[in-house]
Amino acid sequence: MNENFDRAPGAGRTRNFPAEHGVVGAAGDGDRTTSLFDRREPLRQPRTCPPFAENNTGAAVVDRDFKRENKPHQSAQANSTSASSACDDVDSLVKSSKLSANAPEFVPSGFIPYEDPSCGDDTVNYYVEPTLADMVTDFLGHLSSSPGSFDSDIGSITDTLNYWVNTEELLEELVELIFTQSTAIPNFSYTGARLCNYLSHHLTISPPSGNFRQRLLKRCRIEYEERDVAVRGDQETQKKFHSFVLFLGELYLNLEVKGSKGRPERAHVLLDGLNELMKSLFSSPTDGNLICAVKLLKLTGSVLDDAWKEKGQSHMENLIKIIKNVVLDATCSRDVGQMLLKLVELRSSDWGRVRAAAAASDATPDNDPNYFMNEPTFYTEDGKPFTAADPEYAEKYQEILDRQDYFHDIYGENGDDLYDFEDEMEPEMEEDFENFCLESERKRQH
C-alpha cells in the first residue's frame, strides 16, 4: 500500500488542474516538479441551518471561475459567518414565536371570527329551541299557502299545540297569535275560523279563567268595542277593522257550540254583534266601509236573515232600508252604488236560493226554475245556442236522436265496428272473399 496515502477526511478530493507550461519548481528542486495549484482546499464547514438570502448575498454564490481558488480561506470564512448568522436568526425567531404544537386549533393571522350578535359571550349551545310564536307562525303560514291540507294536517297541529300549551299564559298567547294572523293574512279568515272551531273542541287545556273559545270571544269583544272609532279612522285603521269584520262573519258560520238540546249550533251570541258592526259601517259611508258591508252580507246574509226571522226580528229589513238611503244620498261612488243595488236585488230573490223544486210529474217551465237544467244545449249553423226552451226544440231534438240511432246501427257503439254485410252477400261473393282472406294469410306467412 502506498505509504503516502492520506487517511484524513476529504483527502484526494482536491481539484487538480493541469500545470501551466513553463512553470517549474524552485531552484534546487530539480528532482520534483510541482503544479502551481498543488495544494488542498480546506474542508467546508457543515451547514447545520439553511442560509437566508439576505444574509449570504455574495458569500453563498459560488464563483465558478478560477478566482475562487485564489482566495479559498476567505470563501470558507464567509460561508462560516453566513451559517452562523442564519442560525442566530432562526433561534431568535423561534424564541419570539407564539405558535405551539399543542394548540387546539390553528388560526391564521388576520382572521376575524364571525360573532352572532343575538348570542351572548357565554353562549355554548348554538341550537335555539323554537318558541310558541315561531311554531304557530309556521303552522298558519303552511295552512295559508296550502288550505287544501287542512283536514290532513289539523290533527298533528293540534297534538303539537296540546304538548306546548300547558299554562294560562301560553293559552292567552296562542289566542292572540291566531287572532292576529287571521285578521292580518289576506284571505285567511275562512281557514282561521275553521282552525278556531277545531281547537275549541280538541284543545285539552281548559283553565277556570276560560278555555280557548271563551278567550277568543273576549279578544273579539275588545276589537268590537272600538268599532265606532275604527270606521272613522285612517285608511290603515279601517283596513284592519274590515279584516276583523270579515273574520267575525266567518267565525259565526264555522264556530259550533253545544245547544240546549246537546246538538251543535252556531254561536248566536255573535248575531247582535254582526248587526251592530254593519250599522257602524253604514254610519260612515265611505267606499271602503260600504264594500266591507257588502262582502259581509254576501257572505252571511242568508244565514243572518233566517236566524233573525226565527227570532221574529226585523234587523235585515232595517239594513236594507239603510242601504237604499245610502244609494239615494249619493255619498258613495257610482261603482259602489251599483254594488249596493245588486245586493238589494239579491236579497229580494231570497239571496239567490231555490227552494224545493216541484215534483217531476207536476214540473213545468213556469213553476220549476230547474226545468231545463239537465237538458242539453245545441248550436245552430250560425253558432246560436238552441235549448229546450225554444218551440222547435222537441222536433229537432228527435231528429238528432234518430240520426244517432242510424249511425249507431252502422258503426256500432264505439264507432269502429263495421256494419255486418254478411247476410246480404251472395254465395259467389262469399267464396271470393274467403279466397282473398286465405291468399292474404299465405302472403303474410311467406
Coordinates of N, CA and C in Angstrom, one line a residue, residues 23 26 65 108 110 112 114 118 157 167 177 182 184 195 200 212 218 223 229 277 307 310 345 348 355 364 372 386 434:
V23 N 6.1 26.5 -16.0 CA 6.2 26.7 -14.5 C 6.8 25.5 -13.9
A26 N 11.1 25.5 -7.7 CA 12.1 26.5 -7.3 C 13.5 25.9 -7.6
D65 N -15.3 30.6 -11.5 CA -14.0 31.0 -12.1 C -12.9 30.5 -11.3
P108 N -55.2 31.5 11.3 CA -54.2 32.3 10.6 C -54.3 33.8 11.1
G110 N -54.6 37.6 11.1 CA -55.6 38.5 10.3 C -57.0 37.9 10.2
I112 N -60.7 37.1 11.4 CA -61.6 37.7 12.3 C -62.8 36.7 12.4
Y114 N -66.5 35.2 13.0 CA -67.8 35.8 13.0 C -68.6 35.5 14.3
S118 N -76.9 38.0 18.2 CA -78.0 37.6 19.0 C -77.5 36.7 20.1
I157 N -101.2 19.2 14.0 CA -101.0 20.5 14.6 C -101.6 20.6 16.0
T167 N -100.1 26.1 30.0 CA -100.3 27.1 31.1 C -101.3 28.2 30.5
L177 N -102.1 35.1 19.0 CA -101.4 34.8 17.7 C -102.4 34.4 16.6
S182 N -105.2 35.7 11.7 CA -106.4 35.5 11.0 C -107.0 36.8 10.5
A184 N -104.8 39.4 9.7 CA -103.8 40.1 9.0 C -103.4 39.5 7.7
L195 N -109.9 26.8 11.9 CA -108.9 26.4 12.9 C -109.4 26.7 14.4
S200 N -111.2 24.8 19.6 CA -112.2 25.0 20.7 C -112.8 23.6 21.1
F212 N -110.3 28.0 25.3 CA -109.9 28.6 24.1 C -111.0 29.5 23.5
K218 N -113.6 36.8 23.9 CA -113.2 38.0 24.7 C -112.3 38.9 23.8
E223 N -111.9 44.2 20.1 CA -111.9 44.8 18.8 C -113.3 45.4 18.5
V229 N -114.9 54.1 16.5 CA -113.6 54.8 16.2 C -112.9 54.3 15.0
L277 N -122.1 45.9 14.0 CA -121.0 46.2 13.1 C -121.4 46.7 11.8
A307 N -131.9 33.4 10.7 CA -131.8 33.4 12.1 C -132.6 34.6 12.7
E310 N -136.4 33.7 12.5 CA -136.8 32.7 13.5 C -137.0 33.4 14.9
E345 N -131.2 43.6 -4.8 CA -131.8 42.6 -5.7 C -131.6 41.2 -5.2
S348 N -133.9 40.4 -2.5 CA -135.3 40.3 -2.9 C -135.5 38.9 -3.6
R355 N -135.8 27.2 -3.7 CA -136.5 26.3 -2.7 C -136.7 24.9 -3.3
T364 N -143.2 22.2 -14.5 CA -143.4 23.0 -15.8 C -142.4 24.1 -15.8
F372 N -135.3 23.1 -17.2 CA -134.4 22.9 -18.4 C -133.0 22.7 -18.0
F386 N -129.2 26.6 -29.0 CA -130.5 26.1 -29.2 C -130.8 25.2 -28.1
E434 N -113.5 -15.4 -49.1 CA -112.8 -16.4 -48.4 C -111.4 -16.6 -49.1

